[in-house]
């Protein structure tokens, strides 16, 4: 029987300092529709398995401007796929969140970002949407959109803190081998 739908598969997550994490991703075009039909479910499966509350395509080696988030407010799953997301407004007010990153495993640090953002994007049905976010969703959207521009949360730390964190990561990666 012809397989009409393939199960989502888990994708390998690139680990810092993989150079691909530092490249800017290109905008998605309608020509990418076919590839996205597989990539988006694969990104959700990979994100939930990690577990994570967000994932950006460059983290699984695809330099496309696509992110998936699910900050699961009060544990109700709330999966959102955002294609070509753009921050179109951000608050003056800032907020501090403890951030982690699936590409910087087991390292956490406080990051200060605008408290609220408005994001314009295309959803997986290519419908133009706009969301306003605060709290963890706001931090997560900014964190994932940073990934599309080759920016990692460690870039917001002081050079001293960043070096300590990246040295701990490198040691942990070596000890795993
Ligand atoms: O690597 C990623 O992009 C997933 C990030 C998402 C995140 C963004 C902002 C603040 C926290 C996390 C995480 O690794 S997902 C794991 C996680 C979940 C909740 C809090 C901290 C880390
Ligand atoms: Zn990340």
Coordinates of N, CA and C and ligand atoms in Angstrom, one line a residue:
X1 N 0.9 -1.2 0.0 CA 0.0 0.0 0.0 C 0.9 1.2 0.0
X2 N 0.6 2.3 -0.8 CA 1.5 3.4 -0.9 C 1.5 4.2 0.4
X3 N 2.7 4.4 0.9 CA 2.8 5.2 2.2 C 2.3 6.6 1.9
X4 N 1.1 7.0 2.4 CA 0.7 8.4 2.1 C 1.2 9.4 3.1
X5 N 1.5 8.9 4.3 CA 2.1 9.8 5.3 C 3.3 9.1 5.9
X6 N 4.4 9.8 6.0 CA 5.6 9.2 6.7 C 5.6 9.7 8.1
X7 N 5.9 8.8 9.1 CA 6.0 9.2 10.5 C 7.1 10.3 10.6
X8 N 6.9 11.2 11.5 CA 8.0 12.2 11.7 C 9.2 11.5 12.2
X9 N 10.4 12.0 11.8 CA 11.6 11.4 12.3 C 12.4 12.4 13.2
X10 N 13.2 11.8 14.1 CA 14.0 12.6 15.0 C 15.3 13.1 14.2
X11 N 15.6 14.3 14.2 CA 16.8 14.9 13.5 C 17.9 15.1 14.5
X12 N 19.2 14.9 14.0 CA 20.3 15.2 14.9 C 20.4 16.8 15.1
X13 N 20.6 17.2 16.4 CA 20.7 18.6 16.7 C 22.2 19.0 16.7
X14 N 22.6 20.0 16.0 CA 24.0 20.5 15.9 C 24.3 21.1 17.3
X15 N 25.6 20.8 17.7 CA 26.1 21.3 19.0 C 27.1 22.4 18.7
X16 N 27.0 23.5 19.5 CA 28.0 24.6 19.5 C 29.4 24.0 19.8
X17 N 30.4 24.3 19.1 CA 30.6 25.4 18.1 C 30.5 25.0 16.7
X18 N 29.5 24.2 16.3 CA 29.3 23.9 14.9 C 29.1 25.2 14.1
X19 N 29.9 25.4 13.0 CA 29.9 26.6 12.3 C 28.5 26.9 11.6
X20 N 27.7 25.8 11.4 CA 26.4 26.0 10.7 C 25.5 26.8 11.6
X21 N 25.7 26.8 13.0 CA 24.9 27.5 13.9 C 25.1 29.0 13.8
X22 N 26.2 29.4 13.1 CA 26.6 30.8 13.0 C 26.2 31.4 11.7
X23 N 25.6 30.6 10.8 CA 25.2 31.1 9.5 C 23.8 31.7 9.5
X24 N 23.5 32.7 8.7 CA 22.2 33.2 8.6 C 21.4 32.3 7.7
X25 N 20.1 32.0 8.1 CA 19.3 31.1 7.3 C 18.6 31.9 6.2
X26 N 18.2 31.3 5.1 CA 17.6 32.0 4.0 C 16.1 31.9 4.2
X27 N 15.4 33.0 3.6 CA 13.9 33.0 3.6 C 13.3 31.8 2.9
X28 N 12.2 31.3 3.4 CA 11.5 30.2 2.8 C 10.7 30.7 1.6
X29 N 10.7 29.9 0.5 CA 9.9 30.3 -0.7 C 8.9 29.2 -0.9
X30 N 7.8 29.5 -1.8 CA 6.9 28.4 -2.1 C 7.5 27.1 -2.6
X31 N 8.7 27.3 -3.2 CA 9.5 26.1 -3.7 C 9.8 25.1 -2.6
X32 N 9.9 25.7 -1.4 CA 10.3 24.8 -0.2 C 9.1 24.1 0.4
X33 N 7.9 24.3 -0.2 CA 6.7 23.7 0.5 C 6.8 22.2 0.7
X34 N 7.3 21.5 -0.3 CA 7.4 20.0 -0.3 C 8.3 19.6 0.9
X35 N 9.5 20.3 0.9 CA 10.5 19.9 2.0 C 9.9 20.3 3.3
X36 N 9.2 21.4 3.5 CA 8.7 21.8 4.8 C 7.6 20.8 5.3
X37 N 6.9 20.2 4.4 CA 5.8 19.2 4.8 C 6.4 18.1 5.6
X38 N 7.7 17.8 5.4 CA 8.4 16.8 6.2 C 9.2 17.5 7.3
X39 N 9.8 18.6 7.0 CA 10.7 19.2 8.0 C 10.0 19.7 9.3
X40 N 8.8 20.3 9.1 CA 8.1 20.8 10.3 C 7.7 19.7 11.2
X41 N 7.0 18.6 10.8 CA 6.7 17.6 11.7 C 8.0 17.0 12.4
X42 N 9.1 16.9 11.6 CA 10.3 16.3 12.1 C 10.9 17.3 13.2
X43 N 10.7 18.6 13.0 CA 11.2 19.6 14.0 C 10.4 19.5 15.3
X44 N 9.1 19.3 15.1 CA 8.3 19.2 16.4 C 8.6 17.9 17.1
X45 N 8.8 16.8 16.4 CA 9.1 15.5 17.0 C 10.5 15.6 17.7
X46 N 11.4 16.3 17.1 CA 12.8 16.4 17.6 C 12.7 17.3 18.9
X47 N 11.9 18.4 18.8 CA 11.8 19.4 19.9 C 11.2 18.7 21.1
X48 N 10.1 18.0 20.9 CA 9.4 17.3 22.1 C 10.3 16.3 22.7
X49 N 11.1 15.6 21.9 CA 11.9 14.5 22.4 C 13.1 15.0 23.2
X50 N 13.5 16.2 22.9 CA 14.8 16.7 23.5 C 14.8 16.7 25.0
X51 N 13.8 17.2 25.8 CA 12.7 18.0 25.4 C 13.1 19.5 25.3
X52 N 12.4 20.2 24.5 CA 12.7 21.6 24.4 C 11.3 22.4 24.2
X53 N 11.4 23.7 24.4 CA 10.2 24.5 24.1 C 10.3 25.3 22.8
X54 N 11.4 25.0 22.1 CA 11.6 25.7 20.8 C 12.6 25.0 20.1
X55 N 12.6 25.2 18.7 CA 13.7 24.7 17.9 C 13.7 25.5 16.6
X56 N 14.9 25.8 16.1 CA 15.1 26.5 14.8 C 15.7 25.6 13.8
X57 N 15.3 25.7 12.5 CA 15.8 24.8 11.5 C 17.3 24.7 11.4
X58 N 18.1 25.9 11.6 CA 19.5 25.7 11.6 C 20.1 24.8 12.6
X59 N 19.3 24.6 13.7 CA 19.8 23.6 14.8 C 19.8 22.2 14.3
X60 N 19.0 21.9 13.2 CA 19.0 20.6 12.7 C 19.6 20.6 11.3
X61 N 20.5 21.6 11.1 CA 21.3 21.7 9.9 C 20.6 22.2 8.6
X62 N 19.4 22.8 8.7 CA 18.7 23.3 7.6 C 18.7 24.8 7.6
X63 N 19.4 25.5 6.8 CA 19.5 27.0 6.8 C 18.3 27.6 6.2
X64 N 17.1 27.3 6.8 CA 15.8 27.9 6.3 C 15.2 28.6 7.5
X65 N 14.5 29.7 7.2 CA 13.9 30.5 8.2 C 12.6 29.9 8.7
X66 N 12.7 28.8 9.5 CA 11.5 28.1 10.1 C 11.8 27.8 11.5
X67 N 10.9 28.1 12.4 CA 11.1 27.7 13.8 C 9.8 27.0 14.3
X68 N 9.9 26.2 15.4 CA 8.8 25.6 16.0 C 8.9 25.9 17.5
X69 N 7.8 26.3 18.1 CA 7.8 26.5 19.6 C 6.5 25.9 20.2
X70 N 6.7 25.5 21.5 CA 5.6 25.1 22.3 C 6.0 25.3 23.7
X71 N 5.6 26.5 24.2 CA 6.0 26.8 25.6 C 4.9 26.2 26.6
X72 N 3.9 25.5 26.0 CA 2.9 24.7 26.8 C 2.4 25.4 28.0
X73 N 1.8 26.6 27.8 CA 1.2 27.3 29.0 C 0.3 26.3 29.7
X74 N 0.4 26.3 31.0 CA -0.3 25.4 31.9 C -0.5 24.0 31.2
X75 N 0.7 23.6 30.6 CA 0.8 22.2 30.1 C -0.2 21.8 29.0
X76 N -1.0 22.7 28.5 CA -1.8 22.4 27.3 C -0.9 22.5 26.1
X77 N -0.7 21.5 25.3 CA 0.2 21.6 24.2 C -0.2 22.8 23.3
X78 N 0.7 23.6 22.9 CA 0.3 24.8 22.1 C 1.4 24.9 21.0
X79 N 1.5 23.9 20.1 CA 2.5 23.9 19.0 C 2.3 25.0 18.0
X80 N 3.3 25.8 17.7 CA 3.2 26.8 16.7 C 4.4 26.7 15.8
X81 N 4.2 26.6 14.4 CA 5.3 26.6 13.5 C 5.3 28.0 12.8
X82 N 6.4 28.6 12.8 CA 6.5 30.0 12.2 C 7.5 30.0 11.0
X83 N 7.0 30.3 9.8 CA 7.8 30.4 8.6 C 8.1 31.9 8.4
X84 N 9.4 32.2 8.0 CA 9.8 33.6 7.8 C 9.3 34.5 8.9
X85 N 9.6 34.2 10.2 CA 9.1 35.0 11.3 C 9.9 36.3 11.3
X86 N 9.2 37.4 11.6 CA 9.9 38.8 11.7 C 9.3 39.4 13.0
X87 N 10.3 39.9 13.8 CA 9.8 40.7 15.0 C 9.5 42.1 14.4
X88 N 8.2 42.5 14.5 CA 7.8 43.8 14.0 C 7.6 44.9 15.0
X89 N 7.6 44.5 16.3 CA 7.6 45.4 17.4 C 8.1 44.8 18.7
X90 N 8.7 45.6 19.5 CA 9.2 45.1 20.8 C 9.1 46.2 21.9
X91 N 8.8 45.7 23.1 CA 8.6 46.7 24.2 C 10.0 47.3 24.6
X92 N 9.9 48.5 25.2 CA 11.1 49.2 25.8 C 11.4 48.4 27.0
X93 N 10.3 48.0 27.7 CA 10.5 47.2 29.0 C 11.3 45.9 28.7
X94 N 12.2 45.5 29.6 CA 12.9 44.2 29.4 C 12.5 43.2 30.4
X95 N 12.8 42.0 30.2 CA 12.6 40.9 31.2 C 13.8 40.0 31.2
X96 N 14.0 39.3 32.3 CA 15.1 38.4 32.4 C 14.6 37.0 32.5
X97 N 15.1 36.1 31.7 CA 14.7 34.7 31.7 C 16.0 33.8 31.8
X98 N 15.8 32.7 32.5 CA 16.9 31.6 32.6 C 16.7 30.9 31.2
X99 N 17.8 31.0 30.4 CA 17.7 30.4 29.1 C 18.6 29.2 28.9
X100 N 18.2 28.2 28.1 CA 19.1 27.1 27.8 C 19.0 27.0 26.3
X101 N 19.7 26.1 25.7 CA 19.7 25.9 24.2 C 20.1 24.5 23.9
X102 N 19.3 23.8 23.1 CA 19.5 22.4 22.8 C 20.9 22.3 22.0
X103 N 21.4 23.4 21.5 CA 22.7 23.3 20.8 C 23.8 23.7 21.8
X104 N 23.5 24.1 23.0 CA 24.5 24.4 24.0 C 24.0 23.6 25.3
X105 N 24.1 22.3 25.1 CA 23.4 21.4 26.1 C 23.9 21.6 27.6
X106 N 22.9 21.5 28.5 CA 23.2 21.5 29.9 C 23.8 22.8 30.4
X107 N 23.8 23.9 29.6 CA 24.3 25.2 30.1 C 23.2 26.1 30.2
X108 N 23.0 26.9 31.3 CA 21.9 27.8 31.4 C 22.5 29.1 31.9
X109 N 21.8 30.2 31.5 CA 22.2 31.5 32.0 C 21.1 32.5 31.9
X110 N 21.1 33.6 32.7 CA 20.0 34.6 32.6 C 20.3 35.5 31.4
X111 N 19.2 35.7 30.6 CA 19.3 36.6 29.5 C 18.3 37.7 29.6
X112 N 18.7 38.9 29.3 CA 17.7 40.0 29.4 C 17.3 40.4 27.9
X113 N 16.0 40.4 27.7 CA 15.4 40.7 26.4 C 14.2 41.6 26.5
X114 N 13.8 42.3 25.4 CA 12.5 43.0 25.5 C 11.4 42.0 26.1
X115 N 10.6 42.6 27.0 CA 9.6 41.7 27.7 C 8.5 41.2 26.7
X116 N 8.1 42.1 25.8 CA 7.0 41.7 24.8 C 7.5 41.9 23.4
X117 N 7.0 41.1 22.5 CA 7.3 41.2 21.1 C 6.1 41.0 20.3
X118 N 6.0 41.6 19.1 CA 5.0 41.3 18.1 C 5.7 40.6 16.9
X119 N 5.2 39.4 16.5 CA 5.9 38.7 15.5 C 5.0 38.4 14.3
X120 N 5.4 38.8 13.1 CA 4.7 38.5 11.9 C 5.3 37.2 11.2
X121 N 4.5 36.3 10.7 CA 5.0 35.1 10.1 C 4.0 34.4 9.2
X122 N 4.4 33.4 8.5 CA 3.4 32.5 7.8 C 3.3 31.2 8.6
X123 N 2.0 30.7 8.8 CA 1.9 29.5 9.5 C 2.1 28.3 8.5
X124 N 2.0 27.1 9.0 CA 2.3 25.9 8.1 C 1.3 25.8 6.9
X125 N 0.2 26.6 7.0 CA -0.7 26.6 5.8 C -0.5 27.8 4.9
X126 N 0.7 28.5 5.2 CA 1.1 29.7 4.5 C 0.1 30.8 4.6
X127 N -0.6 30.8 5.8 CA -1.5 32.0 6.1 C -0.7 33.0 6.9
X128 N -0.8 34.3 6.5 CA -0.1 35.3 7.1 C -0.7 35.5 8.5
X129 N 0.2 35.5 9.6 CA -0.3 35.7 10.9 C 0.6 36.6 11.7
X130 N 0.0 37.1 12.8 CA 0.8 38.0 13.7 C 0.4 37.6 15.1
X131 N 1.5 37.4 16.0 CA 1.1 37.2 17.4 C 1.9 38.2 18.3
X132 N 1.3 38.5 19.4 CA 1.9 39.3 20.4 C 2.3 38.4 21.6
X133 N 3.5 38.4 22.0 CA 3.9 37.5 23.1 C 4.6 38.2 24.2
X134 N 4.4 37.6 25.4 CA 5.1 38.1 26.6 C 5.6 36.9 27.3
X135 N 6.2 37.0 28.5 CA 6.6 35.9 29.3 C 7.6 35.0 28.5
X136 N 7.5 33.7 28.8 CA 8.5 32.7 28.3 C 8.3 32.6 26.8
X137 N 7.1 32.8 26.3 CA 6.9 32.7 24.8 C 7.6 33.8 24.1
X138 N 7.6 35.0 24.7 CA 8.4 36.1 24.1 C 9.9 35.8 24.1
X139 N 10.4 35.3 25.2 CA 11.8 35.0 25.2 C 12.2 33.9 24.2
X140 N 11.3 32.9 24.2 CA 11.5 31.7 23.3 C 11.5 32.2 21.8
X141 N 10.5 33.0 21.4 CA 10.4 33.4 20.0 C 11.7 34.2 19.7
X142 N 12.1 35.1 20.6 CA 13.3 35.9 20.3 C 14.6 35.0 20.2
X143 N 14.6 34.0 21.1 CA 15.7 33.0 21.1 C 15.8 32.2 19.8
X144 N 14.6 31.8 19.3 CA 14.5 31.0 18.1 C 14.8 31.9 16.8
X145 N 14.3 33.1 16.8 CA 14.6 34.0 15.7 C 16.0 34.4 15.6
X146 N 16.7 34.5 16.8 CA 18.1 34.7 16.9 C 18.8 33.6 16.1
X147 N 18.4 32.3 16.3 CA 19.0 31.2 15.7 C 19.1 31.4 14.2
X148 N 18.0 32.0 13.6 CA 17.9 32.1 12.2 C 18.9 33.1 11.7
X149 N 19.5 34.0 12.6 CA 20.5 34.9 12.2 C 21.9 34.6 12.8
X150 N 22.0 33.3 13.2 CA 23.3 32.8 13.6 C 23.7 33.3 15.0
X151 N 22.7 33.8 15.8 CA 23.0 34.4 17.1 C 22.5 33.3 18.2
X152 N 23.4 33.1 19.2 CA 23.1 32.2 20.3 C 22.9 32.9 21.6
X153 N 22.2 32.4 22.5 CA 21.9 33.1 23.8 C 23.2 33.5 24.5
X154 N 24.3 32.7 24.3 CA 25.6 33.0 25.0 C 26.2 34.3 24.5
X155 N 25.7 34.8 23.3 CA 26.2 36.1 22.8 C 25.8 37.3 23.6
X156 N 24.8 37.0 24.5 CA 24.3 38.1 25.3 C 25.0 38.2 26.7
X157 N 25.9 37.2 26.9 CA 26.6 37.2 28.2 C 27.9 38.0 28.1
X158 N 28.4 38.4 29.3 CA 29.7 39.1 29.2 C 30.8 38.1 28.7
X159 N 31.8 38.6 28.0 CA 32.8 37.7 27.5 C 33.3 36.7 28.5
X160 N 33.5 37.1 29.7 CA 34.0 36.2 30.8 C 33.0 35.1 31.0
X161 N 31.7 35.4 31.2 CA 30.7 34.4 31.4 C 30.6 33.5 30.2
X162 N 30.6 34.1 29.0 CA 30.5 33.3 27.8 C 31.6 32.3 27.7
X163 N 32.9 32.7 28.0 CA 34.0 31.8 27.8 C 33.9 30.7 28.9
X164 N 33.5 31.0 30.1 CA 33.4 30.0 31.1 C 32.4 28.9 30.7
X165 N 31.2 29.4 30.2 CA 30.1 28.5 29.8 C 30.6 27.6 28.6
X166 N 31.2 28.2 27.6 CA 31.7 27.5 26.4 C 32.8 26.5 26.7
X167 N 33.6 26.9 27.7 CA 34.7 25.9 28.1 C 34.1 24.7 28.8
X168 N 33.0 25.0 29.7 CA 32.4 23.9 30.4 C 31.7 23.0 29.3
X169 N 31.1 23.6 28.3 CA 30.4 22.8 27.2 C 31.5 21.9 26.5
X170 N 32.6 22.5 26.1 CA 33.6 21.8 25.4 C 34.1 20.6 26.2
X171 N 34.3 20.8 27.6 CA 34.8 19.8 28.4 C 33.8 18.7 28.5
X172 N 32.5 19.0 28.7 CA 31.4 18.0 28.8 C 31.3 17.2 27.5
X173 N 31.6 17.9 26.3 CA 31.5 17.2 25.0 C 32.7 16.2 24.9
X174 N 33.9 16.6 25.5 CA 35.1 15.8 25.4 C 34.9 14.5 26.3
X175 N 34.3 14.8 27.5 CA 34.2 13.7 28.5 C 33.2 12.7 27.9
X176 N 32.2 13.1 27.0 CA 31.2 12.2 26.5 C 31.9 11.2 25.5
X177 N 33.0 11.7 24.9 CA 33.6 10.8 23.8 C 34.3 9.6 24.4
Ligands
LIG1 O1 17.6 25.4 21.7 C1 16.5 25.9 21.7 O2 16.3 26.9 20.9 C2 15.4 25.5 22.7 C3 15.5 26.4 23.9 C4 14.3 27.2 23.9 C5 14.4 28.3 25.0 C6 14.3 29.6 24.7 C7 14.2 30.6 25.6 C8 14.3 30.3 27.0 C9 14.4 28.9 27.3 C10 14.4 27.9 26.4 C11 15.6 25.4 25.1 O3 16.7 24.6 25.1 S1 14.3 24.4 25.4 C12 14.8 23.7 27.0 C13 14.4 24.6 28.1 C14 13.1 24.7 28.4 C15 12.6 25.6 29.4 C16 13.5 26.5 30.0 C17 14.9 26.4 29.7 C18 15.3 25.5 28.7
LIG2 ZN1 18.6 27.5 21.2

